[in-house]
Coordinates of C-alpha atoms and ligand atoms in Angstrom, one line a residue:
M1 CA 5.4 -29.4 -16.0
K2 CA 6.9 -26.4 -17.7
I3 CA 4.8 -23.0 -17.7
K4 CA 4.4 -21.3 -20.8
N5 CA 1.5 -19.0 -20.5
I6 CA 0.8 -17.0 -17.4
C7 CA -2.3 -14.9 -16.5
C8 CA -2.7 -12.8 -13.6
I9 CA -6.4 -11.5 -12.6
G10 CA -5.9 -7.9 -11.3
A11 CA -3.5 -5.3 -12.7
G12 CA -2.9 -3.4 -9.8
Y13 CA -0.2 -2.2 -7.3
V14 CA 0.6 -6.2 -7.3
G15 CA -0.3 -7.7 -10.4
G16 CA 1.5 -5.0 -12.8
P17 CA 4.9 -4.9 -11.0
T18 CA 5.0 -8.3 -10.1
M19 CA 4.3 -9.9 -13.4
A20 CA 6.6 -7.1 -15.1
V21 CA 9.3 -8.5 -13.1
I22 CA 8.4 -12.4 -14.1
A23 CA 8.2 -11.3 -17.8
K24 CA 11.6 -9.5 -17.8
N25 CA 13.2 -12.6 -15.9
C26 CA 11.2 -15.3 -18.0
P27 CA 11.6 -14.5 -21.6
E28 CA 10.5 -17.5 -22.7
I29 CA 7.4 -17.3 -20.7
Q30 CA 4.1 -14.9 -22.2
V31 CA 2.4 -13.2 -19.4
T32 CA -1.0 -11.4 -19.6
V33 CA -2.1 -9.1 -16.9
V34 CA -6.3 -9.2 -17.4
D35 CA -8.3 -6.7 -15.7
I36 CA -12.5 -5.8 -15.7
N37 CA -11.0 -1.8 -15.6
P38 CA -10.9 -1.0 -19.1
E39 CA -9.3 2.5 -18.0
R40 CA -6.5 0.6 -16.2
I41 CA -5.8 -1.4 -18.9
A42 CA -5.4 1.5 -21.7
N43 CA -3.1 2.9 -19.0
W44 CA -1.2 0.3 -18.9
N45 CA -0.6 0.0 -22.7
D46 CA -0.6 3.8 -23.1
E47 CA 2.6 4.6 -25.1
N48 CA 3.2 7.6 -22.9
L49 CA 5.0 5.8 -20.0
L50 CA 3.9 8.8 -17.9
K51 CA 0.3 7.5 -17.7
L52 CA 1.0 4.0 -16.1
P53 CA -1.7 3.8 -13.6
I54 CA 1.0 3.0 -11.2
Y55 CA 4.0 5.1 -10.0
E56 CA 6.8 3.1 -8.5
P57 CA 10.8 3.7 -9.1
G58 CA 12.1 1.4 -12.3
L59 CA 8.3 -0.1 -13.5
D60 CA 8.6 2.1 -16.5
K61 CA 11.8 0.9 -18.0
I62 CA 10.8 -2.9 -17.4
I63 CA 7.4 -2.2 -19.5
A64 CA 9.1 -0.3 -22.3
Q65 CA 11.6 -3.5 -22.3
C66 CA 8.8 -6.5 -22.1
R67 CA 5.3 -5.0 -23.4
G68 CA 4.3 -6.4 -26.5
K69 CA 7.1 -9.1 -26.5
N70 CA 6.3 -11.2 -23.6
L71 CA 4.1 -9.0 -21.4
H72 CA 0.6 -7.9 -22.5
F73 CA -2.5 -6.1 -20.8
S74 CA -6.0 -6.8 -21.4
T75 CA -9.3 -6.9 -20.9
D76 CA -9.9 -10.3 -22.6
I77 CA -9.9 -12.5 -19.4
P78 CA -11.6 -15.5 -20.7
N79 CA -8.9 -16.2 -23.7
F80 CA -6.0 -15.6 -21.8
I81 CA -7.1 -17.9 -18.9
K82 CA -8.1 -20.2 -21.3
S83 CA -4.7 -20.4 -22.7
A84 CA -2.8 -20.2 -19.2
D85 CA -1.0 -22.9 -17.5
L86 CA -1.1 -21.0 -14.1
V87 CA -3.2 -18.0 -13.4
F88 CA -2.1 -15.8 -10.6
I89 CA -4.9 -14.3 -8.3
S90 CA -3.9 -10.7 -7.5
V91 CA -7.6 -8.7 -7.2
N92 CA -8.0 -6.3 -4.3
T93 CA -9.7 -7.8 -1.1
P94 CA -11.1 -4.9 0.7
T95 CA -12.4 -4.9 4.4
K96 CA -16.3 -5.6 4.1
T97 CA -18.7 -2.1 4.5
S98 CA -21.5 -4.0 5.1
G99 CA -23.3 -7.1 6.7
I100 CA -21.5 -9.6 8.8
G101 CA -18.1 -9.1 9.8
A102 CA -18.3 -5.1 8.2
G103 CA -15.2 -2.9 8.9
Q104 CA -13.2 -6.1 10.0
A105 CA -13.7 -9.0 7.7
I106 CA -12.4 -9.3 4.3
D107 CA -14.8 -8.8 1.3
L108 CA -13.7 -12.2 -0.5
K109 CA -16.3 -11.0 -3.5
Y110 CA -13.1 -10.5 -6.1
V111 CA -11.7 -13.7 -5.2
E112 CA -14.8 -15.7 -5.5
E113 CA -15.6 -13.9 -9.0
S114 CA -12.0 -14.9 -10.4
S115 CA -12.4 -18.1 -8.8
R116 CA -15.6 -18.5 -11.0
I117 CA -14.2 -17.3 -14.2
I118 CA -11.6 -19.5 -13.9
A119 CA -13.4 -22.4 -13.4
K120 CA -15.6 -21.4 -16.3
Y121 CA -12.9 -20.8 -18.9
A122 CA -9.9 -22.7 -18.0
N123 CA -8.6 -25.6 -20.1
G124 CA -6.7 -29.0 -19.3
H125 CA -4.4 -29.1 -16.0
T126 CA -4.1 -25.5 -14.2
I127 CA -2.2 -24.0 -11.6
V128 CA -3.9 -21.3 -9.6
V129 CA -2.0 -19.0 -7.4
E130 CA -3.5 -17.2 -4.7
K131 CA -1.5 -13.7 -5.0
S132 CA -3.8 -11.3 -3.0
T133 CA -3.5 -11.4 0.7
L134 CA -6.1 -13.6 2.0
P135 CA -7.4 -14.7 5.2
V136 CA -6.6 -18.4 6.4
K137 CA -8.2 -21.4 4.6
T138 CA -9.7 -18.8 1.7
A139 CA -7.6 -21.8 -0.6
Q140 CA -10.4 -23.9 0.6
T141 CA -13.2 -22.0 -1.0
I142 CA -11.3 -21.4 -4.4
K143 CA -10.6 -25.1 -4.3
E144 CA -14.4 -25.7 -3.9
I145 CA -15.3 -23.3 -6.6
L146 CA -12.8 -24.9 -9.0
D147 CA -13.6 -28.6 -8.3
A148 CA -17.0 -28.3 -8.6
S149 CA -16.2 -27.4 -12.5
T150 CA -14.7 -30.6 -13.0
M151 CA -17.6 -32.4 -12.3
N152 CA -18.9 -33.9 -15.4
N153 CA -16.2 -32.2 -17.7
E154 CA -14.4 -35.6 -19.5
E155 CA -14.4 -34.1 -22.8
E156 CA -12.3 -30.9 -21.5
N157 CA -10.4 -32.9 -19.2
K158 CA -10.6 -30.0 -16.5
S159 CA -8.2 -29.7 -13.5
F160 CA -6.4 -27.7 -11.1
S161 CA -3.8 -27.4 -8.2
V162 CA -4.3 -24.8 -6.0
L163 CA -1.2 -22.6 -4.5
S164 CA -0.8 -20.1 -1.9
N165 CA 2.5 -17.8 -3.1
P166 CA 1.7 -14.2 -1.2
E167 CA 3.2 -10.9 -2.1
F168 CA 5.6 -9.2 0.0
L169 CA 6.7 -6.2 -1.8
A170 CA 6.2 -2.8 -0.4
E171 CA 4.9 0.1 -2.4
G172 CA 7.6 2.9 -3.0
T173 CA 10.3 -0.4 -3.6
A174 CA 8.2 -2.7 -5.4
I175 CA 10.6 -3.2 -8.3
N176 CA 14.0 -3.7 -6.1
D177 CA 11.6 -5.7 -3.4
L178 CA 10.3 -8.1 -6.4
V179 CA 14.1 -8.6 -7.8
N180 CA 15.8 -9.0 -4.5
P181 CA 13.0 -10.8 -2.2
D182 CA 14.1 -11.5 0.9
R183 CA 12.1 -15.1 0.5
I184 CA 9.4 -16.8 -1.6
L185 CA 6.9 -18.1 0.1
I186 CA 4.7 -20.8 -1.4
G187 CA 2.1 -23.3 0.2
G188 CA 0.3 -26.1 -1.3
E189 CA 0.0 -30.0 -1.4
D190 CA 1.0 -30.5 -5.2
T191 CA 4.5 -31.2 -5.4
Q192 CA 4.5 -31.0 -9.0
A193 CA 2.5 -27.7 -9.0
I194 CA 5.0 -26.4 -6.5
N195 CA 8.0 -27.3 -8.5
A196 CA 6.6 -25.3 -11.7
L197 CA 6.1 -22.3 -9.6
V198 CA 9.7 -22.9 -8.0
E199 CA 11.5 -23.2 -11.2
I200 CA 9.9 -19.3 -12.3
Y201 CA 11.5 -18.0 -9.7
S202 CA 14.6 -19.7 -10.0
N203 CA 15.5 -17.5 -12.9
W204 CA 16.2 -14.9 -10.8
V205 CA 15.9 -15.8 -7.0
D206 CA 18.2 -18.2 -5.1
K207 CA 16.6 -21.6 -4.6
D208 CA 17.7 -21.2 -0.5
K209 CA 15.2 -18.1 -0.4
V210 CA 12.1 -20.2 -1.2
F211 CA 10.3 -21.7 1.5
T212 CA 7.6 -24.0 1.1
T213 CA 4.8 -25.2 3.6
D214 CA 1.1 -25.8 3.7
L215 CA -1.4 -23.7 2.3
W216 CA -3.1 -22.4 5.4
S217 CA 0.6 -21.7 7.2
S218 CA 1.4 -19.6 4.0
E219 CA -1.7 -17.4 4.0
L220 CA -1.8 -17.1 8.0
S221 CA 2.2 -16.0 7.4
K222 CA 1.5 -13.1 5.1
L223 CA -1.4 -11.7 7.5
I224 CA 1.2 -11.9 10.2
S225 CA 4.1 -10.2 8.4
N226 CA 2.2 -7.4 7.8
A227 CA 0.7 -7.1 11.5
F228 CA 4.4 -7.3 13.0
L229 CA 5.2 -4.4 10.7
A230 CA 2.4 -2.4 11.6
Q231 CA 2.9 -3.1 15.3
R232 CA 6.4 -1.8 14.8
I233 CA 5.3 1.6 13.5
S234 CA 2.4 1.7 16.3
S235 CA 5.3 0.9 18.9
I236 CA 7.8 4.0 17.7
N237 CA 4.5 6.1 17.6
T238 CA 3.9 5.7 21.0
I239 CA 7.6 6.4 22.0
S240 CA 7.5 9.5 19.9
A241 CA 4.9 10.8 22.1
L242 CA 6.9 9.9 25.3
C243 CA 9.9 11.8 23.7
E244 CA 8.2 14.7 23.1
S245 CA 7.3 14.9 26.6
T246 CA 10.3 13.9 28.5
G247 CA 12.9 15.7 26.0
A248 CA 14.5 12.1 24.9
K249 CA 15.1 12.5 21.0
I250 CA 13.0 9.8 19.0
N251 CA 15.9 9.4 16.4
D252 CA 18.4 8.6 18.7
V253 CA 16.4 6.4 20.7
A254 CA 15.1 4.2 17.6
L255 CA 18.8 4.1 16.4
A256 CA 19.8 3.1 19.8
V257 CA 17.1 0.3 20.0
G258 CA 17.4 -0.7 16.3
M259 CA 21.3 -1.6 16.6
D260 CA 20.4 -4.4 18.6
K261 CA 20.3 -7.4 16.1
R262 CA 17.7 -9.0 18.2
I263 CA 15.4 -5.8 17.2
G264 CA 16.7 -4.7 14.0
S265 CA 16.6 -0.6 12.7
S266 CA 13.6 -1.3 9.6
F267 CA 10.6 0.2 10.6
L268 CA 11.7 2.4 13.6
N269 CA 10.8 5.5 12.2
S270 CA 7.6 7.7 13.6
G271 CA 5.3 9.5 12.0
P272 CA 1.6 10.1 11.2
G273 CA 0.6 6.6 11.4
F274 CA 0.8 3.9 8.7
G275 CA -1.2 3.9 5.8
G276 CA -1.6 2.0 2.7
S277 CA -4.3 -0.4 1.6
C278 CA -3.0 -3.2 3.4
F279 CA -2.0 -2.7 7.0
K280 CA -5.3 -1.8 8.7
K281 CA -7.4 -4.2 6.6
D282 CA -4.9 -7.0 7.3
I283 CA -4.9 -6.3 11.5
S284 CA -8.8 -5.8 11.2
N285 CA -9.3 -9.3 9.6
L286 CA -6.5 -10.7 12.2
V287 CA -9.0 -9.3 14.9
Y288 CA -12.0 -10.6 13.0
I289 CA -10.3 -14.1 12.6
S290 CA -9.3 -14.2 16.2
N291 CA -12.7 -13.4 17.7
H292 CA -14.4 -16.0 15.6
Y293 CA -12.1 -18.5 17.5
G294 CA -12.9 -17.0 20.4
L295 CA -9.4 -15.8 21.2
F296 CA -10.3 -12.3 22.8
E297 CA -6.9 -11.6 24.3
V298 CA -5.5 -12.1 20.7
A299 CA -8.1 -9.9 19.0
N300 CA -7.8 -7.2 21.7
Y301 CA -3.9 -7.3 21.5
W302 CA -3.9 -6.7 17.6
Q303 CA -6.7 -3.7 18.0
K304 CA -4.5 -1.8 20.0
V305 CA -2.3 -1.5 17.0
L306 CA -5.0 0.1 15.3
D307 CA -6.3 2.7 17.7
I308 CA -2.8 3.9 18.4
N309 CA -2.2 4.3 15.0
S310 CA -5.6 6.7 14.8
W311 CA -5.1 8.1 17.8
Q312 CA -1.3 9.3 16.5
Q313 CA -2.9 11.1 13.5
K314 CA -5.9 12.5 15.8
R315 CA -3.0 13.9 18.2
F316 CA -1.4 15.8 15.2
V317 CA -4.4 17.6 14.6
E318 CA -5.2 19.1 18.1
L319 CA -1.5 19.8 18.4
I320 CA -1.4 22.0 14.8
V321 CA -4.5 23.8 16.2
K322 CA -3.0 24.3 19.7
N323 CA 0.1 25.7 18.3
M324 CA -1.6 28.0 16.3
F325 CA -3.0 29.9 18.9
G326 CA -6.0 27.5 19.3
T327 CA -7.5 28.5 16.1
I328 CA -7.0 27.8 12.4
S329 CA -10.0 28.9 10.9
S330 CA -9.4 31.1 8.0
K331 CA -5.9 30.2 8.0
K332 CA -4.0 29.1 5.3
I333 CA -1.8 25.6 5.4
A334 CA 0.2 24.1 3.0
I335 CA 0.2 20.3 2.9
L336 CA 3.5 18.6 1.6
G337 CA 2.4 14.9 0.4
F338 CA -0.9 13.0 0.0
A339 CA 0.7 9.5 -0.4
F340 CA 0.8 7.6 2.2
K341 CA 4.4 7.0 2.1
A342 CA 7.0 8.3 -0.5
N343 CA 7.8 6.9 -4.1
T344 CA 4.3 5.8 -4.9
N345 CA 1.0 7.8 -6.0
D346 CA -1.1 5.6 -3.6
T347 CA -3.2 7.3 -1.2
R348 CA -5.0 4.5 0.0
E349 CA -5.6 4.7 3.8
S350 CA -3.2 7.4 3.6
P351 CA -3.0 9.5 7.0
A352 CA -3.2 12.8 4.7
I353 CA -6.8 11.8 4.3
Y354 CA -8.0 12.2 8.0
I355 CA -5.8 14.9 8.6
C356 CA -6.7 17.1 5.9
R357 CA -10.6 16.5 6.4
K358 CA -10.2 17.5 9.9
L359 CA -8.3 20.5 9.2
L360 CA -10.9 21.3 6.6
E361 CA -13.5 20.5 9.2
E362 CA -11.7 23.3 11.6
G363 CA -12.1 25.7 9.1
A364 CA -8.6 26.1 7.7
F365 CA -8.0 26.7 3.8
L366 CA -5.4 24.0 2.2
N367 CA -2.6 24.3 -0.9
I368 CA -1.7 20.4 -1.2
Y369 CA 1.1 19.6 -3.2
D370 CA 2.3 16.0 -4.1
P371 CA 4.7 15.2 -6.6
K372 CA 3.0 12.1 -7.7
V373 CA -0.9 12.3 -6.6
S374 CA -3.2 13.9 -9.1
S375 CA -5.7 16.5 -8.0
A376 CA -8.7 14.4 -8.9
Q377 CA -7.3 11.5 -6.8
I378 CA -7.4 14.3 -4.0
S379 CA -10.7 15.5 -4.8
K380 CA -12.2 11.7 -4.6
D381 CA -10.4 11.7 -1.0
L382 CA -11.2 14.5 0.1
N383 CA -14.9 14.8 -0.9
F384 CA -17.4 15.9 2.1
S385 CA -20.6 14.5 0.1
N386 CA -23.1 16.4 2.6
N387 CA -20.6 19.9 2.7
Q388 CA -20.0 21.7 -0.6
M389 CA -18.3 24.5 1.0
L390 CA -15.5 22.1 2.5
N391 CA -15.3 20.6 -1.0
H392 CA -13.8 24.1 -2.2
N393 CA -11.5 25.1 0.8
W394 CA -8.4 23.2 -0.9
S395 CA -6.4 24.1 -4.1
F396 CA -4.0 21.8 -5.7
S397 CA -0.6 23.4 -6.0
N398 CA 2.1 22.4 -8.9
S399 CA 4.9 23.3 -6.8
L400 CA 6.5 23.9 -3.6
D401 CA 6.3 27.6 -4.3
D402 CA 2.8 27.8 -5.2
A403 CA 2.1 25.7 -2.3
F404 CA 3.8 28.1 0.5
R405 CA 2.4 31.6 -1.0
N406 CA 0.8 32.9 1.8
V407 CA -0.1 30.2 4.1
D408 CA 0.4 30.5 7.8
A409 CA 2.0 27.2 8.1
A410 CA 3.6 24.0 6.1
L411 CA 2.7 20.5 7.2
I412 CA 4.8 18.0 6.0
L413 CA 3.0 14.4 5.8
T414 CA 5.1 12.5 3.1
E415 CA 8.5 12.1 3.5
W416 CA 9.0 12.6 -0.5
N417 CA 12.8 13.5 -1.3
E418 CA 12.2 16.8 -2.2
F419 CA 11.0 17.6 1.4
Q420 CA 14.1 16.6 2.8
S421 CA 16.2 19.7 2.2
L422 CA 13.5 22.6 1.8
E423 CA 14.9 25.7 1.3
W424 CA 13.8 28.2 3.9
R425 CA 15.9 31.1 2.9
N426 CA 13.3 31.4 0.1
L427 CA 10.0 29.4 1.1
S428 CA 9.7 31.5 4.4
K429 CA 9.7 34.7 2.4
L430 CA 6.6 33.7 0.7
M431 CA 4.5 32.7 4.3
R432 CA 2.7 34.7 6.6
K433 CA 4.0 35.6 9.7
P434 CA 4.2 34.0 12.3
A435 CA 5.0 30.7 10.0
W436 CA 5.1 27.6 11.4
V437 CA 6.3 23.9 9.7
F438 CA 4.8 21.0 11.2
D439 CA 7.0 18.6 10.7
T440 CA 5.4 14.7 11.1
R441 CA 8.2 12.9 9.4
S442 CA 11.3 14.1 11.0
I443 CA 12.9 15.1 8.1
V444 CA 13.1 19.3 8.5
N445 CA 16.9 20.5 10.0
I446 CA 15.4 22.2 12.9
E447 CA 18.0 24.9 13.4
E448 CA 18.0 25.9 9.7
A449 CA 14.1 26.6 9.4
Q450 CA 14.2 28.4 12.8
Q451 CA 17.3 30.7 11.4
Y452 CA 14.8 32.3 9.2
G453 CA 12.3 32.5 11.4
M454 CA 10.2 29.4 11.3
K455 CA 8.5 28.4 14.3
V456 CA 9.0 24.5 14.1
W457 CA 7.1 21.3 15.6
Q458 CA 8.2 17.9 14.9
V459 CA 7.2 14.5 15.7
G460 CA 9.2 13.3 18.5
Y461 CA 10.8 16.3 20.0
G462 CA 7.8 18.6 19.8
N463 CA 8.6 22.8 20.0
Ligands
NAD1 N1 -0.5 -3.1 -2.5 C1 0.5 -3.6 -2.2 O1 1.3 -3.0 -1.8 C2 0.2 -4.8 -1.8 C3 1.4 -5.6 -1.7 C4 1.0 -7.1 -1.0 C5 -0.2 -7.7 -1.4 N2 -1.1 -7.2 -1.4 C6 -2.0 -7.8 -1.8 O2 -2.4 -8.1 -3.0 C7 -3.9 -7.6 -3.5 C8 -4.1 -6.8 -4.5 O3 -3.5 -5.6 -4.2 P1 -3.4 -4.2 -4.8 O4 -3.0 -3.4 -4.2 O5 -2.7 -4.4 -6.1 O6 -5.3 -3.8 -5.1 P2 -5.7 -3.1 -6.5 O7 -7.0 -2.3 -6.0 O8 -4.6 -2.0 -6.8 O9 -5.7 -3.9 -7.9 C9 -6.5 -4.8 -7.9 C10 -7.4 -5.0 -9.6 O10 -8.1 -6.3 -9.4 C11 -8.8 -5.8 -10.1 N3 -9.9 -7.0 -10.2 C12 -11.1 -6.7 -9.2 N4 -11.8 -8.2 -9.3 C13 -11.3 -8.5 -10.3 C14 -12.0 -9.4 -11.5 N5 -13.1 -10.4 -11.0 N6 -11.6 -9.7 -13.1 C15 -10.3 -8.7 -13.1 N7 -9.9 -8.0 -12.1 C16 -10.7 -7.5 -11.0 C17 -9.5 -4.6 -10.2 O11 -10.3 -3.9 -11.2 C18 -8.2 -3.8 -9.8 O12 -7.6 -3.2 -11.0 C19 -4.6 -7.5 -2.2 O13 -4.9 -8.9 -1.6 C20 -3.4 -6.9 -1.4 O14 -3.8 -7.0 -0.2 C21 -1.0 -5.5 -1.8

């Protein structure tokens, strides 16, 4: 089966970059990304590449190269499903906010809606691929919805194969991750469909990196990969607190531990806790599934990874207040970075949201600066619906100088490159004295900052 037309439902952080890389490497395939959000699609189609809805290094170049040739963005969902041989489902899978499983289970409504629309408009044989991260056994639901539409459809000759092909890209390095993946995971039962998908990836990925398995193992593997990554972050964050108390150096400990081949060095940077749309929701889901199967010890184990993440953020707020003579009321703080990590404009579950809200509640005024996050997004994230005064206690800064002017402290929350070499000689002059820097990413050169009169607190080192 040769794939000529691909449709991807969901033009988000996964759908956009993933389809761009497929289009670039498969010029003979027409790839269309569809979405219900017309504004998002308009931004993907904007001639000004600065307006792309997602910031990822290298993405704009691929869009410039492929858009309008074999890569398209559209809101005409029925039409592009009709002409597709293969449909990726790349929609969001948030945590349920109400009803059974609220706060833990995944809300599958967008996946279900996508399945229904595929069932309605697909033509001939269609391969349906789960790209979204889904609870184990979701493929069964998709299959049932699709199969129901194939009854009494002799004239249309509709049929489906369902595959799982979870995405492992990390925001901030998405293009590189997609171009040089560690593995491509495909779960399914239909060998012909699996081979068709393998053939697409084989245009740029070595075949020995493609791992095929059954549907349930594929779905669960993605959830577990995220859980293991988040667990490493929580593990090193507990040790950052121990280092602050004992005088051991967190970066040296992480380096020494990571040099062990059995452990490896990735994901051992202590910081303000993990953010992003995936880790929290996927672990919450793992907790929910484990409880559902009566595996309470398993559920409790993974719940702790989430608890430590919240604890790290809470203790940072307390440390800031304690260091600044026990009160930050009417003090001004420069917030450096609002995205949940460097090289992305994504703020979903960013530690900055919790930390800034708490600082505002303590009475501080914040100057917030992030190279890629817009003022409108920050405003949405920090909205106190029941306290208009707090909504006005921060301002958006367009530059570092702007952010540092007249502040008592600077708080580094995202490890953007430009925060790794701050010019303390100039910046310290803009601040009120005594001036603090709270470095939650361990990127400040402590001696240099101290040389210009800064009082420094750094994660894993303390004061
Ligand atoms: N963001 C990541 O780093 C990442 C990495 C790997 C996997 N994932 C998983 O991929 C999935 C998508 O994540 P994302 O970050 O791209 O989400 P996102 O919110 O950025 O994008 C999802 C898009 O789907 C669209 N959508 C929802 N329902 C639709 C429908 N019925 N028809 C058409 N469009 C619809 C939304 O409008 C939105 O634009 C999630 O399951 C996530 O867990 C995300």
